[in-house]
């Protein structure tokens, strides 16, 4: 039977890879991609699948509760994969309220619309919330890893808003028996990532000969996963995950920020035929991020053992692929940094 699947945030970085995978791999599903096309949403990310018969784009904002109700009434979604969010920690420090609106209120609107539409008949239904490891807070002991049982201790407005939405999703499961699943993933990298995040920002600045701003001493540690491996994990959890469960996703791939920037600089010099040390000469230490979490590191054993997922790419290979993509898609970056892509949407989509 044909299933209607709602994917939110599918014009963003991770969502675009999830939409592509589902549209190509599951002709028996109709994929509805709901996205508000904020500064972070870019339909160019999924241009290759937009004319597939099992795909529909809906421009809409998840903070619009009545619209969410209408969409569920109209399309009777069987499954939801919810990725739409405000996603950048630095922006959340500057403007926390927009994070609370989209991440908390927006998620509540989707849960409410799903609850009303499913009306207690949960056979074949699933609400899948895509979340982050940042809800667990910051690790200080080098031996520690985030487990699914690690208590929540979010430190930034971004992670607090994602923690709030995770709690709401669990509350709908506990209270209304809503069939839900949650995954908490580590830092993603790869094609289509908006250039305010570490790796694409650094790649863009190297290409433009601009300073590479490293926050504080560059000692903070992040655990990096190639975005396509995250999309594969989402596919696996959507189809094989146990209802009510949480799965942590990560690549056992920890890097200090300064080390990853140096590695990136070396690869960029090689690819751009520049003498070694050229890109690294642009490294500039800048004021630290307020409340900067020291270390994130995921223990991904549960999803690996219970669902058989594992990352497909070694980090060096994923980094090469990512750099090659940005080098081959200079126009994508130029359109974003010039704002031209937004003017295009303003003309294309004038609904809500
Ligand atoms: P992104 O910022 O690249 O994309 C977010 C998308 O959501 C954009 O297309 C944007 O237009 C859309 N959106 C924002 N507000 C909206 C609203 N009110 N209504 C409808 N659409 C809206 O983010 P991303 O990095 O792709 O992250 C996707 C999800 O994965 C988020 O929920 C994030 O918390 C989670 N996550 C991200 C990472 C990471 O490293 N990027 C890691 C773990 C989890
Ligand atoms: P980011 O990509 O913003 O992801 P997150 O804060 O969600 O982990 O940043 C990754 C790390 O890189 C984080 O420790 C902050 C640091 N960082 C810099 O040092 N300079 C930068 O310009 C940016 C954007 C991030």
PDB file of C-alpha atoms in Angstrom, residues 84-232:
ATOM      1  CA  UNK A  84      12.997  21.068  10.571  1.00  0.00           C
ATOM      2  CA  UNK A  85      14.758  23.160  13.168  1.00  0.00           C
ATOM      3  CA  UNK A  86      16.833  26.183  13.874  1.00  0.00           C
ATOM      4  CA  UNK A  87      20.175  24.420  14.094  1.00  0.00           C
ATOM      5  CA  UNK A  88      23.096  26.762  14.756  1.00  0.00           C
ATOM      6  CA  UNK A  89      24.360  27.286  18.316  1.00  0.00           C
ATOM      7  CA  UNK A  90      25.821  30.751  17.600  1.00  0.00           C
ATOM      8  CA  UNK A  91      22.486  31.980  16.224  1.00  0.00           C
ATOM      9  CA  UNK A  92      20.708  30.567  19.280  1.00  0.00           C
ATOM     10  CA  UNK A  93      22.947  32.676  21.498  1.00  0.00           C
ATOM     11  CA  UNK A  94      22.054  35.799  19.511  1.00  0.00           C
ATOM     12  CA  UNK A  95      18.339  34.997  19.096  1.00  0.00           C
ATOM     13  CA  UNK A  96      17.043  32.268  21.447  1.00  0.00           C
ATOM     14  CA  UNK A  97      13.333  32.912  20.903  1.00  0.00           C
ATOM     15  CA  UNK A  98      13.266  31.843  17.259  1.00  0.00           C
ATOM     16  CA  UNK A  99      14.781  28.519  18.425  1.00  0.00           C
ATOM     17  CA  UNK A 100      12.078  28.052  21.029  1.00  0.00           C
ATOM     18  CA  UNK A 101       9.398  28.872  18.474  1.00  0.00           C
ATOM     19  CA  UNK A 102      10.567  26.486  15.756  1.00  0.00           C
ATOM     20  CA  UNK A 103      12.150  23.724  17.815  1.00  0.00           C
ATOM     21  CA  UNK A 104       9.724  23.555  20.730  1.00  0.00           C
ATOM     22  CA  UNK A 105       6.439  25.091  19.522  1.00  0.00           C
ATOM     23  CA  UNK A 106       6.898  23.780  15.970  1.00  0.00           C
ATOM     24  CA  UNK A 107       7.489  20.230  17.237  1.00  0.00           C
ATOM     25  CA  UNK A 108       4.464  20.528  19.541  1.00  0.00           C
ATOM     26  CA  UNK A 109       2.315  21.604  16.566  1.00  0.00           C
ATOM     27  CA  UNK A 110       3.411  18.558  14.564  1.00  0.00           C
ATOM     28  CA  UNK A 111       2.779  16.200  17.486  1.00  0.00           C
ATOM     29  CA  UNK A 112      -0.657  17.710  18.013  1.00  0.00           C
ATOM     30  CA  UNK A 113      -1.578  17.452  14.343  1.00  0.00           C
ATOM     31  CA  UNK A 114      -0.365  13.819  14.197  1.00  0.00           C
ATOM     32  CA  UNK A 115      -2.335  13.010  17.364  1.00  0.00           C
ATOM     33  CA  UNK A 116      -5.508  14.542  15.960  1.00  0.00           C
ATOM     34  CA  UNK A 117      -5.088  12.861  12.577  1.00  0.00           C
ATOM     35  CA  UNK A 118      -4.239   9.401  13.933  1.00  0.00           C
ATOM     36  CA  UNK A 119      -6.905   9.703  16.631  1.00  0.00           C
ATOM     37  CA  UNK A 120      -5.690   6.721  18.662  1.00  0.00           C
ATOM     38  CA  UNK A 121      -5.359   4.447  15.602  1.00  0.00           C
ATOM     39  CA  UNK A 122      -1.597   4.004  15.523  1.00  0.00           C
ATOM     40  CA  UNK A 123      -1.351   0.912  13.304  1.00  0.00           C
ATOM     41  CA  UNK A 124       1.474   1.505  10.790  1.00  0.00           C
ATOM     42  CA  UNK A 125       2.124   5.025  12.078  1.00  0.00           C
ATOM     43  CA  UNK A 126       5.388   6.540  13.312  1.00  0.00           C
ATOM     44  CA  UNK A 127       6.548   9.942  14.521  1.00  0.00           C
ATOM     45  CA  UNK A 128      10.339  10.070  14.219  1.00  0.00           C
ATOM     46  CA  UNK A 129      12.152  12.995  15.847  1.00  0.00           C
ATOM     47  CA  UNK A 130      15.683  13.739  14.667  1.00  0.00           C
ATOM     48  CA  UNK A 131      17.705  15.239  17.485  1.00  0.00           C
ATOM     49  CA  UNK A 132      21.229  16.016  18.575  1.00  0.00           C
ATOM     50  CA  UNK A 133      23.810  14.744  21.062  1.00  0.00           C
ATOM     51  CA  UNK A 134      24.060  18.329  22.374  1.00  0.00           C
ATOM     52  CA  UNK A 135      21.053  17.651  24.643  1.00  0.00           C
ATOM     53  CA  UNK A 136      23.400  15.626  26.890  1.00  0.00           C
ATOM     54  CA  UNK A 137      25.569  18.668  27.649  1.00  0.00           C
ATOM     55  CA  UNK A 138      29.343  18.721  27.748  1.00  0.00           C
ATOM     56  CA  UNK A 139      31.768  15.888  28.631  1.00  0.00           C
ATOM     57  CA  UNK A 140      34.730  16.682  30.860  1.00  0.00           C
ATOM     58  CA  UNK A 141      36.155  13.250  31.644  1.00  0.00           C
ATOM     59  CA  UNK A 142      38.020  11.820  28.597  1.00  0.00           C
ATOM     60  CA  UNK A 143      36.726   8.323  29.432  1.00  0.00           C
ATOM     61  CA  UNK A 144      33.060   9.322  29.166  1.00  0.00           C
ATOM     62  CA  UNK A 145      30.711   8.950  26.190  1.00  0.00           C
ATOM     63  CA  UNK A 146      27.066   9.892  25.706  1.00  0.00           C
ATOM     64  CA  UNK A 147      24.787   6.881  26.134  1.00  0.00           C
ATOM     65  CA  UNK A 148      21.038   6.776  25.509  1.00  0.00           C
ATOM     66  CA  UNK A 149      20.678   6.759  29.307  1.00  0.00           C
ATOM     67  CA  UNK A 150      22.876   9.823  29.919  1.00  0.00           C
ATOM     68  CA  UNK A 151      20.785  12.462  31.738  1.00  0.00           C
ATOM     69  CA  UNK A 152      19.908  15.540  29.706  1.00  0.00           C
ATOM     70  CA  UNK A 153      21.977  18.610  30.604  1.00  0.00           C
ATOM     71  CA  UNK A 154      21.678  21.072  27.691  1.00  0.00           C
ATOM     72  CA  UNK A 155      23.853  24.171  27.907  1.00  0.00           C
ATOM     73  CA  UNK A 156      22.983  26.393  24.920  1.00  0.00           C
ATOM     74  CA  UNK A 157      19.602  27.796  23.890  1.00  0.00           C
ATOM     75  CA  UNK A 158      19.831  25.512  20.819  1.00  0.00           C
ATOM     76  CA  UNK A 159      20.425  22.330  22.822  1.00  0.00           C
ATOM     77  CA  UNK A 160      17.857  23.362  25.449  1.00  0.00           C
ATOM     78  CA  UNK A 161      15.246  23.830  22.717  1.00  0.00           C
ATOM     79  CA  UNK A 162      16.090  20.429  21.203  1.00  0.00           C
ATOM     80  CA  UNK A 163      15.948  18.846  24.685  1.00  0.00           C
ATOM     81  CA  UNK A 164      12.520  20.459  25.163  1.00  0.00           C
ATOM     82  CA  UNK A 165      11.287  18.984  21.885  1.00  0.00           C
ATOM     83  CA  UNK A 166      12.692  15.525  22.761  1.00  0.00           C
ATOM     84  CA  UNK A 167      10.830  15.660  26.089  1.00  0.00           C
ATOM     85  CA  UNK A 168       7.596  16.597  24.316  1.00  0.00           C
ATOM     86  CA  UNK A 169       7.963  13.682  21.894  1.00  0.00           C
ATOM     87  CA  UNK A 170       8.483  11.264  24.813  1.00  0.00           C
ATOM     88  CA  UNK A 171       5.569  12.844  26.701  1.00  0.00           C
ATOM     89  CA  UNK A 172       3.240  12.154  23.722  1.00  0.00           C
ATOM     90  CA  UNK A 173       4.420   8.544  23.757  1.00  0.00           C
ATOM     91  CA  UNK A 174       3.937   8.133  27.506  1.00  0.00           C
ATOM     92  CA  UNK A 175       0.648   9.994  27.695  1.00  0.00           C
ATOM     93  CA  UNK A 176      -1.151   9.224  24.422  1.00  0.00           C
ATOM     94  CA  UNK A 177       0.765   6.067  23.337  1.00  0.00           C
ATOM     95  CA  UNK A 178       1.889   7.932  20.224  1.00  0.00           C
ATOM     96  CA  UNK A 179       4.365   5.662  18.351  1.00  0.00           C
ATOM     97  CA  UNK A 180       7.603   7.643  18.435  1.00  0.00           C
ATOM     98  CA  UNK A 181      11.291   7.105  18.009  1.00  0.00           C
ATOM     99  CA  UNK A 182      14.135   9.568  18.670  1.00  0.00           C
ATOM    100  CA  UNK A 183      17.734   9.625  17.485  1.00  0.00           C
ATOM    101  CA  UNK A 184      20.479  11.838  18.895  1.00  0.00           C
ATOM    102  CA  UNK A 185      23.318  12.298  16.445  1.00  0.00           C
ATOM    103  CA  UNK A 186      26.787  13.836  16.642  1.00  0.00           C
ATOM    104  CA  UNK A 187      28.122  16.655  14.403  1.00  0.00           C
ATOM    105  CA  UNK A 188      27.447  16.023  10.716  1.00  0.00           C
ATOM    106  CA  UNK A 189      29.572  17.152   7.779  1.00  0.00           C
ATOM    107  CA  UNK A 190      29.220  16.774   4.016  1.00  0.00           C
ATOM    108  CA  UNK A 191      27.686  18.356   0.897  1.00  0.00           C
ATOM    109  CA  UNK A 192      24.922  20.999   1.273  1.00  0.00           C
ATOM    110  CA  UNK A 193      25.925  22.146   4.759  1.00  0.00           C
ATOM    111  CA  UNK A 194      25.143  25.822   5.292  1.00  0.00           C
ATOM    112  CA  UNK A 195      28.384  27.841   5.437  1.00  0.00           C
ATOM    113  CA  UNK A 196      27.916  29.146   8.976  1.00  0.00           C
ATOM    114  CA  UNK A 197      28.928  25.733  10.379  1.00  0.00           C
ATOM    115  CA  UNK A 198      32.589  24.953  11.031  1.00  0.00           C
ATOM    116  CA  UNK A 199      33.733  22.953   7.980  1.00  0.00           C
ATOM    117  CA  UNK A 200      31.924  24.768   5.134  1.00  0.00           C
ATOM    118  CA  UNK A 201      32.746  28.120   6.750  1.00  0.00           C
ATOM    119  CA  UNK A 202      36.437  27.213   6.807  1.00  0.00           C
ATOM    120  CA  UNK A 203      36.365  25.828   3.236  1.00  0.00           C
ATOM    121  CA  UNK A 204      34.691  28.991   1.959  1.00  0.00           C
ATOM    122  CA  UNK A 205      37.136  31.252   3.807  1.00  0.00           C
ATOM    123  CA  UNK A 206      40.154  29.326   2.482  1.00  0.00           C
ATOM    124  CA  UNK A 207      38.791  29.696  -1.063  1.00  0.00           C
ATOM    125  CA  UNK A 208      38.289  33.433  -0.538  1.00  0.00           C
ATOM    126  CA  UNK A 209      41.614  33.929   1.343  1.00  0.00           C
ATOM    127  CA  UNK A 210      39.741  35.120   4.449  1.00  0.00           C
ATOM    128  CA  UNK A 211      40.748  34.507   8.113  1.00  0.00           C
ATOM    129  CA  UNK A 212      39.780  31.126   9.635  1.00  0.00           C
ATOM    130  CA  UNK A 213      38.175  32.003  12.985  1.00  0.00           C
ATOM    131  CA  UNK A 214      38.964  29.353  15.620  1.00  0.00           C
ATOM    132  CA  UNK A 215      37.013  29.943  18.830  1.00  0.00           C
ATOM    133  CA  UNK A 216      39.053  30.116  22.057  1.00  0.00           C
ATOM    134  CA  UNK A 217      42.082  27.837  21.961  1.00  0.00           C
ATOM    135  CA  UNK A 218      40.537  25.381  19.492  1.00  0.00           C
ATOM    136  CA  UNK A 219      40.656  22.666  22.169  1.00  0.00           C
ATOM    137  CA  UNK A 220      36.939  21.800  22.034  1.00  0.00           C
ATOM    138  CA  UNK A 221      36.196  18.307  20.759  1.00  0.00           C
ATOM    139  CA  UNK A 222      33.440  17.243  18.374  1.00  0.00           C
ATOM    140  CA  UNK A 223      32.548  13.780  17.045  1.00  0.00           C
ATOM    141  CA  UNK A 224      32.081  13.953  13.250  1.00  0.00           C
ATOM    142  CA  UNK A 225      29.827  11.829  11.033  1.00  0.00           C
ATOM    143  CA  UNK A 226      29.386  11.976   7.244  1.00  0.00           C
ATOM    144  CA  UNK A 227      25.841  13.162   6.516  1.00  0.00           C
ATOM    145  CA  UNK A 228      24.986  10.271   4.179  1.00  0.00           C
ATOM    146  CA  UNK A 229      25.777   7.834   6.992  1.00  0.00           C
ATOM    147  CA  UNK A 230      23.349   9.769   9.193  1.00  0.00           C
ATOM    148  CA  UNK A 231      20.676   9.527   6.468  1.00  0.00           C
ATOM    149  CA  UNK A 232      21.314   5.738   6.245  1.00  0.00           C
TER     150      UNK A 232
END
